Amino acid sequence: GESVGLHLPTLSVQEGDNSIINCAYSNSASDYFIWYKQESGKGPQFIIDIRSNMDKRQGQRVTVLLNKTVKHLSLQIAATQPGDSAVYFCAEKYPFSGGYNKLIFGAGTRLAVHP
Amino acid sequence: GAGVSQSPSNKVTEKGKDVELRCDPISGHTALYWYRQSLGQGLEFLIYFQGNSAPDKSGLPSDRFSAERTGGSVSTLTIQRTQQEDSAVYLCASSPRDDGETQYFGPGTRLLVL
């Protein structure tokens, strides 16, 4: 079935560098996308979201870019800090039969920040 | 305010035993979701509640899995006759809306079936 996937399973960066985590989605009907951060032993935590009528959205130190032409989503983290070390998941929302919406999650990318 | 809570945090059981996992959503949240996360994997959708009703049970892997929600609040996920492949982290999320967005996750229950 259709799914959300990630290009890089593991990303290692130096503290202070910018990080870019990529995600590909396959369902053109998806209208909402979200990034979650999951630290070890914890549940996923919301980072930032974007709707399909936008191509960029900025938060605090984070930016999400959406390219609907190639069905690509990315999360940019500026000035990466040790506290950013975690697994990052992208998810897409598309409607299922019966009118129910569901988030479909990718496999995740582990971000390791080195001092 | 209080977030989503789950209990127990960890559960070790023997193969063939039944287990019950509990989720306390954020007060007032109408939507509740259960997911399963195997080691190093993404989140696998199990079931969705809208109030006390479960309009989408499509993710339950077998008839050994069931879930209920009472009073539009607490939900329990029951796994009967557990198997080793049931070992995973079971995550619960709640949302103030039924549009599938803005899901707030609990810390999960780590289940180990020996």
mmCIF file of C-alpha atoms in Angstrom:
data_model
loop_
_atom_site.group_PDB
_atom_site.id
_atom_site.type_symbol
_atom_site.label_atom_id
_atom_site.label_comp_id
_atom_site.label_asym_id
_atom_site.label_seq_id
_atom_site.Cartn_x
_atom_site.Cartn_y
_atom_site.Cartn_z
ATOM 1 C CA GLY A 1 0.000 0.000 0.000
ATOM 2 C CA GLU A 2 0.987 3.621 -0.131
ATOM 3 C CA SER A 3 3.281 4.790 2.581
ATOM 4 C CA VAL A 4 5.532 7.520 3.803
ATOM 5 C CA GLY A 5 9.220 6.748 3.742
ATOM 6 C CA LEU A 6 12.497 8.403 4.615
ATOM 7 C CA HIS A 7 15.639 8.745 2.547
ATOM 8 C CA LEU A 8 18.156 8.559 5.395
ATOM 9 C CA PRO A 9 17.729 6.211 8.335
ATOM 10 C CA THR A 10 20.586 7.774 10.341
ATOM 11 C CA LEU A 11 22.004 11.276 10.263
ATOM 12 C CA SER A 12 25.068 12.382 12.229
ATOM 13 C CA VAL A 13 25.842 16.083 12.559
ATOM 14 C CA GLN A 14 28.152 18.324 14.512
ATOM 15 C CA GLU A 15 26.719 20.565 17.157
ATOM 16 C CA GLY A 16 25.978 23.954 15.660
ATOM 17 C CA ASP A 17 25.515 22.657 12.118
ATOM 18 C CA ASN A 18 22.197 22.683 10.311
ATOM 19 C CA SER A 19 20.375 19.372 9.898
ATOM 20 C CA ILE A 20 18.101 18.333 7.071
ATOM 21 C CA ILE A 21 15.875 15.287 7.398
ATOM 22 C CA ASN A 22 14.064 14.151 4.285
ATOM 23 C CA CYS A 23 10.846 12.270 3.699
ATOM 24 C CA ALA A 24 9.059 11.026 0.596
ATOM 25 C CA TYR A 25 5.342 10.473 0.432
ATOM 26 C CA SER A 26 3.396 8.663 -2.210
ATOM 27 C CA ASN A 27 -0.228 9.715 -1.819
ATOM 28 C CA SER A 28 -1.061 12.768 -3.890
ATOM 29 C CA ALA A 29 -4.348 13.171 -1.992
ATOM 30 C CA SER A 30 -2.538 13.834 1.299
ATOM 31 C CA ASP A 31 -3.358 17.330 2.502
ATOM 32 C CA TYR A 32 -1.566 17.580 5.813
ATOM 33 C CA PHE A 33 1.912 16.654 6.957
ATOM 34 C CA ILE A 34 3.509 16.613 10.345
ATOM 35 C CA TRP A 35 6.895 16.039 11.919
ATOM 36 C CA TYR A 36 7.317 14.362 15.277
ATOM 37 C CA LYS A 37 10.381 14.015 17.485
ATOM 38 C CA GLN A 38 10.771 10.942 19.656
ATOM 39 C CA GLU A 39 13.394 10.841 22.368
ATOM 40 C CA SER A 40 14.479 7.566 23.875
ATOM 41 C CA GLY A 41 11.814 6.098 26.133
ATOM 42 C CA LYS A 42 9.246 8.741 25.326
ATOM 43 C CA GLY A 43 6.280 9.126 23.040
ATOM 44 C CA PRO A 44 6.455 11.204 19.850
ATOM 45 C CA GLN A 45 6.286 14.947 20.365
ATOM 46 C CA PHE A 46 4.851 17.392 17.824
ATOM 47 C CA ILE A 47 7.425 19.615 16.132
ATOM 48 C CA ILE A 48 5.777 21.319 13.208
ATOM 49 C CA ASP A 49 3.086 20.744 10.601
ATOM 50 C CA ILE A 50 2.224 22.016 7.156
ATOM 51 C CA ARG A 51 -0.798 21.881 4.901
ATOM 52 C CA SER A 52 -0.719 21.068 1.232
ATOM 53 C CA ASN A 53 -1.599 24.638 0.244
ATOM 54 C CA MET A 54 1.752 25.809 1.631
ATOM 55 C CA ASP A 55 5.316 25.042 0.598
ATOM 56 C CA LYS A 56 7.170 26.336 3.626
ATOM 57 C CA ARG A 57 6.497 26.871 7.281
ATOM 58 C CA GLN A 58 8.870 28.070 9.963
ATOM 59 C CA GLY A 59 8.974 27.491 13.674
ATOM 60 C CA GLN A 60 11.571 28.065 16.298
ATOM 61 C CA ARG A 61 14.830 26.787 14.752
ATOM 62 C CA VAL A 62 12.828 24.451 12.531
ATOM 63 C CA THR A 63 11.532 24.808 9.000
ATOM 64 C CA VAL A 64 9.405 22.361 7.050
ATOM 65 C CA LEU A 65 9.477 22.415 3.274
ATOM 66 C CA LEU A 66 6.901 20.720 1.098
ATOM 67 C CA ASN A 67 7.439 19.980 -2.573
ATOM 68 C CA LYS A 68 4.219 18.547 -3.933
ATOM 69 C CA THR A 69 5.637 18.167 -7.435
ATOM 70 C CA VAL A 70 8.037 15.464 -6.315
ATOM 71 C CA LYS A 71 6.091 14.495 -3.180
ATOM 72 C CA HIS A 72 8.910 15.405 -0.864
ATOM 73 C CA LEU A 73 8.928 16.768 2.671
ATOM 74 C CA SER A 74 11.923 17.971 4.640
ATOM 75 C CA LEU A 75 12.641 19.165 8.139
ATOM 76 C CA GLN A 76 15.444 21.631 8.633
ATOM 77 C CA ILE A 77 16.883 22.216 12.080
ATOM 78 C CA ALA A 78 19.109 25.255 12.473
ATOM 79 C CA ALA A 79 22.102 25.288 14.802
ATOM 80 C CA THR A 80 21.575 21.699 15.874
ATOM 81 C CA GLN A 81 22.012 21.078 19.585
ATOM 82 C CA PRO A 82 22.684 17.886 21.570
ATOM 83 C CA GLY A 83 19.099 18.046 22.791
ATOM 84 C CA ASP A 84 17.947 17.579 19.199
ATOM 85 C CA SER A 85 19.283 14.030 19.215
ATOM 86 C CA ALA A 86 16.235 11.819 18.699
ATOM 87 C CA VAL A 87 14.302 9.886 16.089
ATOM 88 C CA TYR A 88 12.279 12.071 13.762
ATOM 89 C CA PHE A 89 9.109 10.826 12.071
ATOM 90 C CA CYS A 90 7.194 12.372 9.244
ATOM 91 C CA ALA A 91 3.535 11.548 8.793
ATOM 92 C CA GLU A 92 0.937 12.275 6.168
ATOM 93 C CA LYS A 93 -2.793 12.529 6.539
ATOM 94 C CA TYR A 94 -5.150 11.384 3.857
ATOM 95 C CA PRO A 95 -8.781 10.451 3.944
ATOM 96 C CA PHE A 96 -9.830 6.855 3.994
ATOM 97 C CA SER A 97 -13.109 5.386 2.842
ATOM 98 C CA GLY A 98 -15.860 6.114 5.292
ATOM 99 C CA GLY A 99 -14.613 9.654 5.759
ATOM 100 C CA TYR A 100 -12.093 8.900 8.456
ATOM 101 C CA ASN A 101 -8.720 10.563 8.424
ATOM 102 C CA LYS A 102 -5.600 8.754 9.459
ATOM 103 C CA LEU A 103 -1.968 9.642 9.981
ATOM 104 C CA ILE A 104 0.467 7.336 8.221
ATOM 105 C CA PHE A 105 3.944 7.423 9.717
ATOM 106 C CA GLY A 106 7.282 6.869 8.083
ATOM 107 C CA ALA A 107 9.948 4.586 9.518
ATOM 108 C CA GLY A 108 11.892 7.396 11.190
ATOM 109 C CA THR A 109 15.360 8.952 10.954
ATOM 110 C CA ARG A 110 17.730 8.927 13.867
ATOM 111 C CA LEU A 111 19.569 12.223 14.344
ATOM 112 C CA ALA A 112 22.805 12.029 16.322
ATOM 113 C CA VAL A 113 24.392 15.318 17.332
ATOM 114 C CA HIS A 114 28.079 15.219 18.212
ATOM 115 C CA PRO A 115 29.858 17.902 20.255
ATOM 116 C CA GLY B 1 -1.786 20.588 32.156
ATOM 117 C CA ALA B 2 -1.711 16.806 32.285
ATOM 118 C CA GLY B 3 -0.835 15.002 29.123
ATOM 119 C CA VAL B 4 -1.725 11.557 27.899
ATOM 120 C CA SER B 5 -0.793 8.903 30.415
ATOM 121 C CA GLN B 6 -0.391 5.186 29.920
ATOM 122 C CA SER B 7 -0.029 2.293 32.291
ATOM 123 C CA PRO B 8 1.825 0.198 32.974
ATOM 124 C CA SER B 9 5.058 1.730 31.710
ATOM 125 C CA ASN B 10 6.549 -1.702 31.250
ATOM 126 C CA LYS B 11 4.980 -5.123 31.135
ATOM 127 C CA VAL B 12 6.690 -8.473 30.987
ATOM 128 C CA THR B 13 4.459 -11.456 30.427
ATOM 129 C CA GLU B 14 4.675 -15.064 29.437
ATOM 130 C CA LYS B 15 3.546 -16.325 26.082
ATOM 131 C CA GLY B 16 -0.122 -17.279 26.166
ATOM 132 C CA LYS B 17 -1.100 -14.848 28.912
ATOM 133 C CA ASP B 18 -3.557 -11.988 28.423
ATOM 134 C CA VAL B 19 -2.491 -8.382 28.979
ATOM 135 C CA GLU B 20 -4.416 -5.174 29.383
ATOM 136 C CA LEU B 21 -2.935 -1.799 28.573
ATOM 137 C CA ARG B 22 -4.493 1.432 29.723
ATOM 138 C CA CYS B 23 -4.604 4.904 28.217
ATOM 139 C CA ASP B 24 -5.831 8.073 29.919
ATOM 140 C CA PRO B 25 -6.254 10.753 27.251
ATOM 141 C CA ILE B 26 -6.137 14.480 27.765
ATOM 142 C CA SER B 27 -9.384 15.603 29.339
ATOM 143 C CA GLY B 28 -11.928 16.644 26.754
ATOM 144 C CA HIS B 29 -10.204 15.015 23.804
ATOM 145 C CA THR B 30 -12.776 13.210 21.684
ATOM 146 C CA ALA B 31 -10.437 11.209 19.479
ATOM 147 C CA LEU B 32 -8.156 8.466 20.730
ATOM 148 C CA TYR B 33 -5.684 6.365 18.784
ATOM 149 C CA TRP B 34 -3.636 3.262 19.517
ATOM 150 C CA TYR B 35 -0.385 2.531 17.699
ATOM 151 C CA ARG B 36 2.228 -0.166 17.907
ATOM 152 C CA GLN B 37 5.924 0.533 17.513
ATOM 153 C CA SER B 38 8.276 -2.371 17.080
ATOM 154 C CA LEU B 39 11.974 -1.932 17.848
ATOM 155 C CA GLY B 40 13.524 0.572 15.465
ATOM 156 C CA GLN B 41 10.352 0.856 13.439
ATOM 157 C CA GLY B 42 7.749 3.475 12.737
ATOM 158 C CA LEU B 43 4.283 3.675 14.176
ATOM 159 C CA GLU B 44 1.728 1.103 13.074
ATOM 160 C CA PHE B 45 -1.882 2.252 13.403
ATOM 161 C CA LEU B 46 -4.092 -0.138 15.369
ATOM 162 C CA ILE B 47 -7.445 1.477 16.143
ATOM 163 C CA TYR B 48 -9.195 4.828 16.345
ATOM 164 C CA PHE B 49 -11.956 5.904 18.712
ATOM 165 C CA GLN B 50 -14.372 8.729 18.140
ATOM 166 C CA GLY B 51 -15.970 9.124 21.536
ATOM 167 C CA ASN B 52 -16.732 5.573 22.661
ATOM 168 C CA SER B 53 -17.118 4.233 19.135
ATOM 169 C CA ALA B 54 -14.361 2.666 17.095
ATOM 170 C CA PRO B 55 -15.098 3.506 13.451
ATOM 171 C CA ASP B 56 -11.706 2.286 12.310
ATOM 172 C CA LYS B 57 -10.377 -1.023 13.627
ATOM 173 C CA SER B 58 -8.516 -1.802 10.453
ATOM 174 C CA GLY B 59 -5.100 -1.901 12.075
ATOM 175 C CA LEU B 60 -5.768 -4.588 14.665
ATOM 176 C CA PRO B 61 -3.424 -7.396 13.607
ATOM 177 C CA SER B 62 -5.598 -10.310 14.713
ATOM 178 C CA ASP B 63 -8.704 -11.195 16.684
ATOM 179 C CA ARG B 64 -6.492 -11.559 19.759
ATOM 180 C CA PHE B 65 -6.411 -7.764 19.878
ATOM 181 C CA SER B 66 -9.360 -5.732 21.113
ATOM 182 C CA ALA B 67 -9.912 -2.305 22.567
ATOM 183 C CA GLU B 68 -12.644 -0.387 24.255
ATOM 184 C CA ARG B 69 -13.232 3.098 25.472
ATOM 185 C CA THR B 70 -15.668 4.083 28.180
ATOM 186 C CA GLY B 71 -17.142 7.427 29.120
ATOM 187 C CA GLY B 72 -15.387 9.021 26.195
ATOM 188 C CA SER B 73 -12.215 8.916 28.225
ATOM 189 C CA VAL B 74 -10.127 5.945 29.353
ATOM 190 C CA SER B 75 -9.294 3.267 26.826
ATOM 191 C CA THR B 76 -7.938 -0.221 27.300
ATOM 192 C CA LEU B 77 -6.166 -2.334 24.721
ATOM 193 C CA THR B 78 -6.361 -6.053 25.445
ATOM 194 C CA ILE B 79 -4.131 -8.665 23.898
ATOM 195 C CA GLN B 80 -5.243 -12.232 24.476
ATOM 196 C CA ARG B 81 -2.961 -15.250 24.343
ATOM 197 C CA THR B 82 0.097 -13.089 23.800
ATOM 198 C CA GLN B 83 2.762 -14.176 21.358
ATOM 199 C CA GLN B 84 6.416 -13.178 21.232
ATOM 200 C CA GLU B 85 5.776 -11.121 18.115
ATOM 201 C CA ASP B 86 3.446 -8.940 20.172
ATOM 202 C CA SER B 87 6.502 -7.508 21.951
ATOM 203 C CA ALA B 88 6.602 -3.818 21.129
ATOM 204 C CA VAL B 89 5.860 -0.378 22.488
ATOM 205 C CA TYR B 90 2.155 0.405 22.459
ATOM 206 C CA LEU B 91 1.464 4.099 22.101
ATOM 207 C CA CYS B 92 -1.759 5.952 22.707
ATOM 208 C CA ALA B 93 -2.579 9.394 21.362
ATOM 209 C CA SER B 94 -5.521 11.710 21.824
ATOM 210 C CA SER B 95 -6.779 14.687 19.890
ATOM 211 C CA PRO B 96 -9.328 17.426 20.520
ATOM 212 C CA ARG B 97 -10.620 16.956 16.984
ATOM 213 C CA ASP B 98 -11.678 14.042 14.817
ATOM 214 C CA ASP B 99 -9.744 15.158 11.762
ATOM 215 C CA GLY B 100 -6.710 12.978 12.423
ATOM 216 C CA GLU B 101 -4.476 15.928 13.153
ATOM 217 C CA THR B 102 -2.890 17.311 16.327
ATOM 218 C CA GLN B 103 -2.352 13.992 18.051
ATOM 219 C CA TYR B 104 -0.757 14.137 21.487
ATOM 220 C CA PHE B 105 1.090 10.989 22.449
ATOM 221 C CA GLY B 106 1.568 9.259 25.742
ATOM 222 C CA PRO B 107 4.894 7.731 26.808
ATOM 223 C CA GLY B 108 3.867 4.244 25.745
ATOM 224 C CA THR B 109 3.762 0.820 27.347
ATOM 225 C CA ARG B 110 6.727 -1.424 26.635
ATOM 226 C CA LEU B 111 5.476 -4.977 26.330
ATOM 227 C CA LEU B 112 7.830 -7.921 26.393
ATOM 228 C CA VAL B 113 6.426 -11.384 25.801
ATOM 229 C CA LEU B 114 8.777 -14.148 26.896
#
